[in-house]
């Protein structure tokens, strides 16, 4: 069982470039979320989905897009990267109850 | 809305010392409460959970009790080890829709010295 798979693990972008962070789960969970982790800020919710075809904004959605066409996949798109988006990004998934399972993270640097 | 407040770090302890990391929450209804741990360079792992009032979650010598009267979920360990050095996050989760999202505290960095 892979659980939650995030790719890539590391990425360097130039300001203005776009890219997609991939997240896939094999746990058949309804909930999927994207968080960013910054020093002293904890983890902040970017976007989330409660099922295929349903997405909504979290605390810090600006500059990011998501879609959920299947239960398994929940990609996060950076439309035009900015240095403020330098962060570690985590994808997470959960069923209807209890805790989330996290991917191993993507460390993104925007120069 | 729901929120979690945990004690600021960093916390530095000697090996075999007693650990307490305070966590309080604000939430509607009866959320589930969690402690996650993040070791250096790694992702988050679920350490323990409690799903209703007076439940005690425990794992790897760590314990936390869901106290509804004080809206608290403090993490404790009787004797810490160097290998416990990590960042600890308190979190809560409600039920349904946006309430089903996991809300985190800002994390407490623990360093344990030999």
mmCIF file of C-alpha atoms in Angstrom, chain B:
data_model
loop_
_atom_site.group_PDB
_atom_site.id
_atom_site.type_symbol
_atom_site.label_atom_id
_atom_site.label_comp_id
_atom_site.label_asym_id
_atom_site.label_seq_id
_atom_site.Cartn_x
_atom_site.Cartn_y
_atom_site.Cartn_z
ATOM 1 C CA UNK B 1 -14.492 29.099 13.469
ATOM 2 C CA UNK B 2 -12.446 26.246 14.843
ATOM 3 C CA UNK B 3 -8.949 26.962 16.101
ATOM 4 C CA UNK B 4 -6.080 25.369 18.015
ATOM 5 C CA UNK B 5 -3.590 27.101 20.300
ATOM 6 C CA UNK B 6 -0.491 25.297 21.507
ATOM 7 C CA UNK B 7 2.408 26.432 23.603
ATOM 8 C CA UNK B 8 5.178 28.199 21.806
ATOM 9 C CA UNK B 9 8.553 26.575 21.592
ATOM 10 C CA UNK B 10 11.219 25.672 21.342
ATOM 11 C CA UNK B 11 11.316 23.338 24.310
ATOM 12 C CA UNK B 12 14.674 21.904 25.386
ATOM 13 C CA UNK B 13 14.794 19.046 27.879
ATOM 14 C CA UNK B 14 17.362 16.631 29.203
ATOM 15 C CA UNK B 15 16.921 12.930 28.539
ATOM 16 C CA UNK B 16 14.490 11.253 30.991
ATOM 17 C CA UNK B 17 12.782 14.564 31.854
ATOM 18 C CA UNK B 18 8.994 14.919 31.979
ATOM 19 C CA UNK B 19 7.335 16.539 28.982
ATOM 20 C CA UNK B 20 4.150 18.569 28.791
ATOM 21 C CA UNK B 21 3.062 20.464 25.676
ATOM 22 C CA UNK B 22 -0.118 22.435 26.227
ATOM 23 C CA UNK B 23 -2.895 22.529 23.652
ATOM 24 C CA UNK B 24 -6.290 24.220 23.868
ATOM 25 C CA UNK B 25 -8.972 24.447 21.240
ATOM 26 C CA UNK B 26 -12.065 26.347 20.185
ATOM 27 C CA UNK B 27 -14.681 24.432 18.249
ATOM 28 C CA UNK B 28 -18.372 23.989 17.697
ATOM 29 C CA UNK B 29 -19.751 20.594 18.551
ATOM 30 C CA UNK B 30 -17.523 17.710 19.501
ATOM 31 C CA UNK B 31 -14.406 17.547 17.351
ATOM 32 C CA UNK B 32 -11.824 14.780 17.268
ATOM 33 C CA UNK B 33 -8.412 15.789 18.596
ATOM 34 C CA UNK B 34 -4.992 14.712 17.413
ATOM 35 C CA UNK B 35 -1.294 15.028 18.016
ATOM 36 C CA UNK B 36 0.970 14.737 14.995
ATOM 37 C CA UNK B 37 4.770 14.483 15.057
ATOM 38 C CA UNK B 38 7.225 15.627 12.407
ATOM 39 C CA UNK B 39 10.791 14.343 12.620
ATOM 40 C CA UNK B 40 13.514 16.397 10.909
ATOM 41 C CA UNK B 41 13.203 16.301 7.135
ATOM 42 C CA UNK B 42 10.094 14.124 7.187
ATOM 43 C CA UNK B 43 6.342 14.427 6.775
ATOM 44 C CA UNK B 44 3.703 14.331 9.510
ATOM 45 C CA UNK B 45 2.825 11.162 11.356
ATOM 46 C CA UNK B 46 -0.196 10.638 13.533
ATOM 47 C CA UNK B 47 1.025 10.180 17.103
ATOM 48 C CA UNK B 48 -2.268 9.740 18.951
ATOM 49 C CA UNK B 49 -5.919 10.687 18.822
ATOM 50 C CA UNK B 50 -9.063 11.011 20.941
ATOM 51 C CA UNK B 51 -12.549 11.185 19.513
ATOM 52 C CA UNK B 52 -14.747 12.059 22.498
ATOM 53 C CA UNK B 53 -14.614 13.725 25.888
ATOM 54 C CA UNK B 54 -12.514 11.947 28.553
ATOM 55 C CA UNK B 55 -10.896 9.681 25.945
ATOM 56 C CA UNK B 56 -7.171 9.168 26.473
ATOM 57 C CA UNK B 57 -4.995 8.697 23.414
ATOM 58 C CA UNK B 58 -1.643 7.003 23.883
ATOM 59 C CA UNK B 59 1.270 5.831 21.758
ATOM 60 C CA UNK B 60 5.031 5.353 22.216
ATOM 61 C CA UNK B 61 4.810 6.498 25.863
ATOM 62 C CA UNK B 62 2.974 9.725 24.951
ATOM 63 C CA UNK B 63 -0.488 10.421 26.345
ATOM 64 C CA UNK B 64 -3.165 13.089 25.969
ATOM 65 C CA UNK B 65 -6.640 13.291 27.490
ATOM 66 C CA UNK B 66 -9.599 15.015 25.794
ATOM 67 C CA UNK B 67 -10.857 17.499 28.402
ATOM 68 C CA UNK B 68 -14.069 19.127 27.244
ATOM 69 C CA UNK B 69 -14.533 21.197 30.410
ATOM 70 C CA UNK B 70 -11.187 22.939 29.841
ATOM 71 C CA UNK B 71 -11.151 22.511 26.017
ATOM 72 C CA UNK B 72 -7.674 21.051 26.287
ATOM 73 C CA UNK B 73 -5.628 18.146 24.924
ATOM 74 C CA UNK B 74 -2.206 18.439 26.544
ATOM 75 C CA UNK B 75 0.547 16.064 25.417
ATOM 76 C CA UNK B 76 2.607 14.349 28.128
ATOM 77 C CA UNK B 77 5.443 11.868 28.353
ATOM 78 C CA UNK B 78 7.008 10.695 31.572
ATOM 79 C CA UNK B 79 10.583 10.213 30.321
ATOM 80 C CA UNK B 80 11.719 11.688 27.018
ATOM 81 C CA UNK B 81 14.499 10.285 24.866
ATOM 82 C CA UNK B 82 16.843 11.939 22.378
ATOM 83 C CA UNK B 83 14.862 10.193 19.627
ATOM 84 C CA UNK B 84 11.752 12.187 20.638
ATOM 85 C CA UNK B 85 13.325 15.367 19.267
ATOM 86 C CA UNK B 86 10.820 16.600 16.684
ATOM 87 C CA UNK B 87 8.089 19.135 16.065
ATOM 88 C CA UNK B 88 4.727 18.311 17.640
ATOM 89 C CA UNK B 89 1.428 19.594 16.248
ATOM 90 C CA UNK B 90 -1.921 19.600 17.987
ATOM 91 C CA UNK B 91 -4.901 19.427 15.618
ATOM 92 C CA UNK B 92 -8.649 19.085 15.576
ATOM 93 C CA UNK B 93 -11.207 17.848 13.095
ATOM 94 C CA UNK B 94 -14.953 18.394 13.085
ATOM 95 C CA UNK B 95 -17.554 16.513 11.051
ATOM 96 C CA UNK B 96 -18.888 17.093 7.566
ATOM 97 C CA UNK B 97 -18.060 19.560 4.793
ATOM 98 C CA UNK B 98 -15.526 22.218 5.717
ATOM 99 C CA UNK B 99 -15.719 21.112 9.365
ATOM 100 C CA UNK B 100 -14.034 17.893 8.279
ATOM 101 C CA UNK B 101 -10.789 19.702 7.598
ATOM 102 C CA UNK B 102 -7.856 19.285 9.944
ATOM 103 C CA UNK B 103 -6.975 22.513 11.787
ATOM 104 C CA UNK B 104 -3.471 22.741 13.249
ATOM 105 C CA UNK B 105 -1.728 24.620 15.986
ATOM 106 C CA UNK B 106 1.563 26.255 15.023
ATOM 107 C CA UNK B 107 3.725 23.446 16.329
ATOM 108 C CA UNK B 108 6.152 23.056 19.218
ATOM 109 C CA UNK B 109 9.748 22.097 18.548
ATOM 110 C CA UNK B 110 11.176 19.725 21.128
ATOM 111 C CA UNK B 111 14.909 19.140 21.524
ATOM 112 C CA UNK B 112 16.093 16.461 23.933
ATOM 113 C CA UNK B 113 19.734 16.575 25.052
ATOM 114 C CA UNK B 114 21.658 13.489 26.223
#
